[in-house]
Amino acid sequence: MIDSNAYVGEWPFRRLPYSQPDRLLRKMDDLSIEKAVVSRLENVFFKDLLVGNRELHAIVHAHADRFIPAYTINPGYPGWDEDLEICLDELGARNLRLHPNYHGYELLGQENLRLLEIARERDLLVIIAIGLEDVRHHHRLVVVPDVGAGDIAQTVNAFPQARFLVAGGRFGEVTSIWRSVDKRENLYVENSRVQGPIHDVAKLCNTIGPDHVLFGSNAPLHYHESAKLSIETETQITDAEKQRLFRENAARLFNV
Amino acid sequence: MPIIDVHVHTDVGKSLDDFAEQIAIAEQFDAVLVTYAIRPVADASRHSFPTAEFCARSNDETYELMRRYPERVRGFCYVNPYHADAAATELEWRLATQGFVGLKLWHALPCDDPRVDRMVEICEHYRVPALQHTWLKAGGLGYGESPPEMVADLARRHPNATIIAAHAGGDYEYGAKVFRSTPNVLLDIAGNECNAGGVQILVDHAGSERVIFGTDMPGRSFPSQLAKVIGTRLSSEDKEKILYGNMARVLAACKTTQRGTAVIPSPGGEG
């Protein structure tokens, strides 16, 4: 089992039970999750993301058999392109994570288009985080709506050769994006915040196809059990399809 | 472990027959579904402020599901307390003659309205719970929505009633604090995302005896909501209370003629 969407680190608004690498790994062991794609959670709010990215690199280096890094880039911040070069050349980045809503830039803005062009040229996977938690429960001074589905669809349409994983989207968001994209070969979604409606996993597979849906937890913000149990107990897909969601699609996407 | 899901809606699909999909899920997880219709399936949308006739037609459908699936469905009666006499008559009739086991209040009126007190008094008489929707939102409350504090005040005015705070107030941390000192409020965990540590916060402040399981199906999936409990580091005894025992005790105390064959312990049982 490969978790395609997780983080390591602390969150400003509450203590998280599996925020630190050792506890996250124990939880993964308990649930038979072999590997997780992780980003530094602090990089949602840090200004200098290179700090968090170097921390992530050290954590992943210590557990290289368990963690796959996705380095966070903020193309709305000065020097992002030089930081990206460091991530690529020094840290060996193959996967990038974007938080357009928390970092306050437009996906279709000039700087992000330049970043996506680099990602396409160097065959980097781009993870676009739609949201992290239900916006209704955000701290009232830090209310950050999800990234617009239409913006993501336009972005994917603009770079049909680039590889995208849409993370943290709810059912209506990810199906809307899928239906709005012209060329979908390189577009993937994960199921961490798809927590309904009933039979959501089967409905995702029917709409998007079982080769483009991945198991993702959104840990440590959410419990792994939500996404895992949703796939495990789905009665309307086959065991072979479950295996694709749990492992095979991620193995292909992340070159495991 | 059997489960009682205290928060199930009927409003999906084109026909009441489509509820069979939720029954299949109940059978898969060995769950009893406490169900309420807040619109008849033939009506296109929910109404925040329904007529008495609209509520009655909704309750007819809940009753039909109780009859079709006695082993899996218990019914709560839906009313708009604004229609004071009509709502009271509807509630009493459903409780006294049809085996409904509770009251569902959504957001037609905020629950500081005296007409809501009248509904809760009827629930007290029949010893059935009153479930009040409440969901604190960073963007503000919707029309007629009751904030958690208002639900806590309702419970203080009726210390002998059992009040269920739907969604545990929406924001679990906030709800846990608001309801800490109202022992007759049960916290229904239905509907929210599966935040790590959320149920633990409720248990820490209110105790495991006051937290009850709900899903908010069909909008939410059963496994995503179940994960809130099984993912939490609680004892198996505490998890059993949340998933079954606490609500079983409430249902067992109801002074209505419950329909159904699901195993619900009798009053005074071990729960």
GROMACS .gro file of C-alpha atoms in nm, chain B residues 43-198:
model
  156
  299ASP     CA    1  -3.956   1.691  -0.395
  300ALA     CA    2  -3.658   1.840  -0.572
  301SER     CA    3  -3.493   2.011  -0.279
  302ARG     CA    4  -3.484   2.058   0.093
  303HIS     CA    5  -3.660   2.354   0.248
  304SER     CA    6  -3.520   2.530   0.550
  305PHE     CA    7  -3.868   2.640   0.647
  306PRO     CA    8  -4.110   2.361   0.555
  307THR     CA    9  -4.486   2.359   0.589
  308ALA     CA   10  -4.649   2.121   0.834
  309GLU     CA   11  -4.781   1.922   0.539
  310PHE     CA   12  -4.431   1.893   0.389
  311CYS     CA   13  -4.301   1.759   0.722
  312ALA     CA   14  -4.588   1.513   0.747
  313ARG     CA   15  -4.520   1.377   0.400
  314SER     CA   16  -4.152   1.344   0.494
  315ASN     CA   17  -4.245   1.153   0.808
  316ASP     CA   18  -4.474   0.926   0.607
  317GLU     CA   19  -4.168   0.819   0.412
  318THR     CA   20  -3.962   0.763   0.726
  319TYR     CA   21  -4.246   0.546   0.857
  320GLU     CA   22  -4.253   0.353   0.533
  321LEU     CA   23  -3.881   0.278   0.575
  322MET     CA   24  -3.941   0.172   0.936
  323ARG     CA   25  -4.202  -0.073   0.808
  324ARG     CA   26  -3.991  -0.202   0.523
  325TYR     CA   27  -3.673  -0.249   0.725
  326PRO     CA   28  -3.772  -0.311   1.089
  327GLU     CA   29  -3.438  -0.476   1.162
  328ARG     CA   30  -3.233  -0.183   1.036
  329VAL     CA   31  -3.431   0.141   1.067
  330ARG     CA   32  -3.550   0.354   1.357
  331GLY     CA   33  -3.730   0.678   1.282
  332PHE     CA   34  -3.702   1.032   1.414
  333CYS     CA   35  -3.993   1.266   1.348
  334TYR     CA   36  -3.918   1.588   1.158
  335VAL     CA   37  -4.118   1.900   1.238
  336ASN     CA   38  -4.100   2.275   1.193
  337PRO     CA   39  -4.182   2.411   1.543
  338TYR     CA   40  -4.310   2.734   1.386
  339HIS     CA   41  -4.634   2.545   1.312
  340ALA     CA   42  -4.687   2.511   1.684
  341ASP     CA   43  -5.010   2.312   1.725
  342ALA     CA   44  -4.972   2.123   1.399
  343ALA     CA   45  -4.612   2.037   1.481
  344ALA     CA   46  -4.702   1.920   1.832
  345THR     CA   47  -4.986   1.707   1.701
  346GLU     CA   48  -4.764   1.556   1.434
  347LEU     CA   49  -4.488   1.474   1.683
  348GLU     CA   50  -4.721   1.323   1.944
  349TRP     CA   51  -4.903   1.112   1.686
  350ARG     CA   52  -4.582   0.974   1.538
  351LEU     CA   53  -4.441   0.893   1.882
  352ALA     CA   54  -4.759   0.751   2.033
  353THR     CA   55  -4.887   0.546   1.742
  354GLN     CA   56  -4.612   0.478   1.493
  355GLY     CA   57  -4.310   0.395   1.703
  356PHE     CA   58  -4.091   0.692   1.616
  357VAL     CA   59  -3.812   0.719   1.871
  358GLY     CA   60  -3.701   1.080   1.855
  359LEU     CA   61  -3.733   1.429   1.715
  360LYS     CA   62  -3.526   1.584   1.436
  361LEU     CA   63  -3.492   1.962   1.440
  362TRP     CA   64  -3.304   2.127   1.156
  363HIS     CA   65  -3.294   2.503   1.110
  364ALA     CA   66  -3.645   2.630   1.059
  365LEU     CA   67  -3.630   2.811   1.393
  366PRO     CA   68  -3.332   2.879   1.617
  367CYS     CA   69  -3.374   2.668   1.929
  368ASP     CA   70  -3.413   2.962   2.168
  369ASP     CA   71  -3.765   2.999   2.032
  370PRO     CA   72  -4.033   2.894   2.289
  371ARG     CA   73  -4.203   2.684   2.024
  372VAL     CA   74  -3.898   2.458   2.028
  373ASP     CA   75  -3.936   2.416   2.406
  374ARG     CA   76  -4.285   2.279   2.350
  375MET     CA   77  -4.147   2.011   2.118
  376VAL     CA   78  -3.878   1.917   2.369
  377GLU     CA   79  -4.140   1.886   2.644
  378ILE     CA   80  -4.322   1.630   2.433
  379CYS     CA   81  -3.994   1.441   2.390
  380GLU     CA   82  -3.943   1.448   2.766
  381HIS     CA   83  -4.287   1.295   2.818
  382TYR     CA   84  -4.208   1.006   2.585
  383ARG     CA   85  -3.846   0.988   2.701
  384VAL     CA   86  -3.716   1.018   2.346
  385PRO     CA   87  -3.419   1.232   2.238
  386ALA     CA   88  -3.444   1.558   2.048
  387LEU     CA   89  -3.172   1.597   1.788
  388GLN     CA   90  -3.098   1.960   1.710
  389HIS     CA   91  -2.885   2.054   1.410
  390THR     CA   92  -2.600   2.286   1.508
  391TRP     CA   93  -2.291   2.371   1.310
  392LEU     CA   94  -2.062   2.657   1.392
  393LYS     CA   95  -1.898   2.784   1.074
  394ALA     CA   96  -1.609   3.019   1.019
  395GLY     CA   97  -1.818   3.189   0.751
  396GLY     CA   98  -2.120   3.239   0.976
  397LEU     CA   99  -2.442   3.052   1.047
  398GLY     CA  100  -2.709   2.982   0.791
  399TYR     CA  101  -3.073   3.086   0.810
  400GLY     CA  102  -3.232   2.972   1.135
  401GLU     CA  103  -2.926   2.775   1.243
  402SER     CA  104  -2.868   2.732   1.614
  403PRO     CA  105  -2.515   2.790   1.744
  404PRO     CA  106  -2.385   2.534   1.997
  405GLU     CA  107  -2.436   2.774   2.289
  406MET     CA  108  -2.806   2.798   2.207
  407VAL     CA  109  -2.836   2.419   2.210
  408ALA     CA  110  -2.661   2.408   2.546
  409ASP     CA  111  -2.912   2.660   2.682
  410LEU     CA  112  -3.198   2.448   2.549
  411ALA     CA  113  -3.054   2.151   2.739
  412ARG     CA  114  -3.025   2.359   3.058
  413ARG     CA  115  -3.392   2.459   3.031
  414HIS     CA  116  -3.482   2.090   3.001
  415PRO     CA  117  -3.245   1.903   3.230
  416ASN     CA  118  -3.456   1.587   3.212
  417ALA     CA  119  -3.459   1.577   2.834
  418THR     CA  120  -3.197   1.409   2.619
  419ILE     CA  121  -3.068   1.655   2.362
  420ILE     CA  122  -2.849   1.539   2.077
  421ALA     CA  123  -2.618   1.808   1.944
  422ALA     CA  124  -2.585   1.714   1.579
  423HIS     CA  125  -2.233   1.724   1.435
  424ALA     CA  126  -2.110   1.788   1.792
  425GLY     CA  127  -2.153   2.155   1.714
  426GLY     CA  128  -1.963   2.135   1.383
  427ASP     CA  129  -1.628   2.242   1.519
  428TYR     CA  130  -1.538   1.965   1.764
  429GLU     CA  131  -1.302   2.172   1.977
  430TYR     CA  132  -1.561   2.445   2.018
  431GLY     CA  133  -1.845   2.199   2.077
  432ALA     CA  134  -1.644   2.005   2.334
  433LYS     CA  135  -1.605   2.321   2.544
  434VAL     CA  136  -1.962   2.445   2.501
  435PHE     CA  137  -2.120   2.112   2.596
  436ARG     CA  138  -1.877   2.016   2.870
  437SER     CA  139  -2.116   2.128   3.144
  438THR     CA  140  -2.444   2.003   2.997
  439PRO     CA  141  -2.465   1.635   3.094
  440ASN     CA  142  -2.795   1.578   2.915
  441VAL     CA  143  -2.641   1.661   2.576
  442LEU     CA  144  -2.511   1.378   2.360
  443LEU     CA  145  -2.256   1.468   2.093
  444ASP     CA  146  -2.330   1.322   1.751
  445ILE     CA  147  -2.012   1.305   1.542
  446ALA     CA  148  -2.185   1.286   1.203
  447GLY     CA  149  -2.087   1.479   0.897
  448ASN     CA  150  -1.753   1.641   0.957
  449GLU     CA  151  -1.428   1.543   0.788
  450CYS     CA  152  -1.226   1.270   0.957
  451ASN     CA  153  -0.993   1.503   1.147
  452ALA     CA  154  -0.725   1.322   1.345
  453GLY     CA  155  -0.783   1.368   1.716
  454GLY     CA  156  -1.135   1.507   1.678
   0.00000   0.00000   0.00000
